[in-house]
Amino acid sequence: MTDNRPRVFSGIQPTGRKTLGNYSGGFRQYVQTQEQGDAFFCIVDLHSITVDYDPTELHESTLDLAALLFASGLDAERSTVFCQSHVTAHAEAAWLLSAVTSYGQLGRMTQFKDKSAGREFVSAGLFTYPVLMAGDILLYQTDLVPIGDDQRQHLELARDVAERFNHRFGETFRIPEGVFPEIGGRIMDLQEPTKKMSTTLSSEQGAVYMTDPPDAIRKKFKSAVTDSEREIRYDPDGKPGISNLLEIMSVATGEPIAELERRFAGAGYGEFKEAVGEAVVELLAPIRERFEALRSDERELQRLLAVGAEKARRVAEPTLEAMYERMGFVQVEAGRLFGAARPRGL
Ligand code: TYM
């Protein structure tokens, strides 16, 4: 049976606590896109070793993330959820694709500049990170990549790499398109609303974590930085604090921003911030409850990840095979598990 639905692929790093930003640009979109296509969601553990990390913590946070993905609504029957390190094709594809990735373009990646700034030790992996990400996407002959705004530049690089490979070695990859949220593509830090809410760079008060208890969430919104002019109006350049809160409220309740502006016209900042906090508590509390239940059954999580890895391997291997073949590597009989298969659409 051929599946004509679009292929969906996205990845998310296991290290660090997942924020409301990750929910808005990531989780929320994963759950929506699993309805539209044949979806693959990858816990990108290989990406997480590109900055300083703790091996014990990586192990725990990988299982945390698996539980959180299912808790937020991914359905193991419909979506393939798996760990990047369980599908060796990812690491291999990254090396092969590095042949068609430009050093100059990698140096222009803003995430590399942000994460390497002021650090004494910058790993080679942090620099080549986008090549691994390109491989993630391209191995699955992906049509749609649901991501937040901060991944735009990396997706553009993946498209360039695919085109260069296709041009140099013959049509091998589909060219993927990004899927970005209309509202909430870039949730900002509650304390510094001109900066992105980030797992690694935000302060404890500036970031809302998906597993924060309700009272912690309320407190963070109460102390969120707002603007001097007391008017609840959406204007990201002039009023970044209030605009961010309006976006968050819209993400949490599904109400359009214009409607929220009308509803809170004349309200004080204190009242508005409290309402946003309550909306986020309502959004995250059930996810947190499901997370606690799923996380306590580690064997079941590992079983689900094993099923996901098996499905992912079956799809990724034929593409990897085609890459080796087209790049001129010698093939041997039965040398590779899925040697006879062809990538989807080729
Ligand atoms: P990561 O793990 O940093 O983030 C996961 C997803 O969350 C989104 N996101 C945000 N969206 C809105 N507002 C924010 N403040 C915010 N912060 C994070 C990200 O855009 C992302 O969609 N390089 C990727 C992981 C990756 C990947 C891939 C993604 C590896 N391979 C292949 C897609 C396809 C990353 O570090 O995301």
Coordinates of C-alpha atoms and ligand atoms in Angstrom, one line a residue, residues 9-13 18 21-22 25-26 30 44 47 111 129 133 136-137 145-151 154 184-187 196-197, ligand 1:
F9 CA 9.4 15.1 10.2
S10 CA 10.6 17.1 13.2
G11 CA 13.3 16.9 15.9
I12 CA 13.6 18.1 19.4
Q13 CA 16.6 18.0 21.8
K18 CA 11.2 21.9 27.8
G21 CA 8.3 28.1 23.6
N22 CA 9.1 24.5 22.8
G25 CA 6.7 26.0 18.1
G26 CA 7.2 22.3 18.7
Y30 CA 3.6 18.0 16.2
V44 CA 17.7 14.3 18.7
H47 CA 22.5 16.9 18.7
Q111 CA 22.5 29.6 16.5
Y129 CA 25.3 20.5 13.9
M133 CA 19.9 18.2 11.1
D136 CA 17.6 14.0 9.8
I137 CA 15.1 15.7 7.5
V145 CA 8.9 20.2 8.9
P146 CA 6.9 21.7 11.8
I147 CA 9.3 24.1 13.7
G148 CA 9.5 27.4 15.5
D149 CA 11.0 30.5 13.9
D150 CA 14.5 30.0 15.4
Q151 CA 15.0 26.9 13.1
H154 CA 18.7 25.6 9.7
G184 CA 3.7 31.8 18.8
G185 CA 6.5 31.0 16.4
R186 CA 8.8 32.8 18.7
I187 CA 7.8 33.0 22.4
K196 CA 13.7 34.2 22.9
M197 CA 12.5 32.0 25.8
Ligands
TYM1 P1 15.0 22.6 20.0 O1 15.1 21.3 20.7 O2 15.8 23.7 20.4 O3 13.5 23.0 20.0 C1 12.4 22.2 19.6 C2 11.3 23.0 18.9 O4 10.9 24.1 19.7 C3 10.9 25.3 19.0 N1 11.2 26.4 19.9 C4 10.5 27.5 20.0 N2 9.3 27.9 19.4 C5 8.8 29.1 19.7 N3 9.3 29.9 20.6 C6 10.4 29.6 21.3 N4 10.9 30.4 22.2 C7 11.1 28.3 21.0 N5 12.2 27.7 21.4 C8 12.3 26.5 20.8 C9 12.1 25.1 18.0 O5 11.9 26.0 16.9 C10 11.9 23.6 17.6 O6 11.0 23.5 16.6 N6 17.8 22.0 15.9 C11 16.5 21.6 16.5 C12 16.3 20.1 16.6 C13 16.3 19.4 15.3 C14 15.4 19.3 14.3 C15 15.8 18.4 13.3 C16 14.2 20.1 14.1 C17 17.3 18.5 15.0 N7 17.0 17.9 13.8 C18 15.1 18.1 12.2 C19 13.5 19.8 12.9 C20 14.0 18.8 12.0 C21 16.5 22.2 17.9 O7 17.5 22.4 18.5 O8 15.3 22.4 18.4

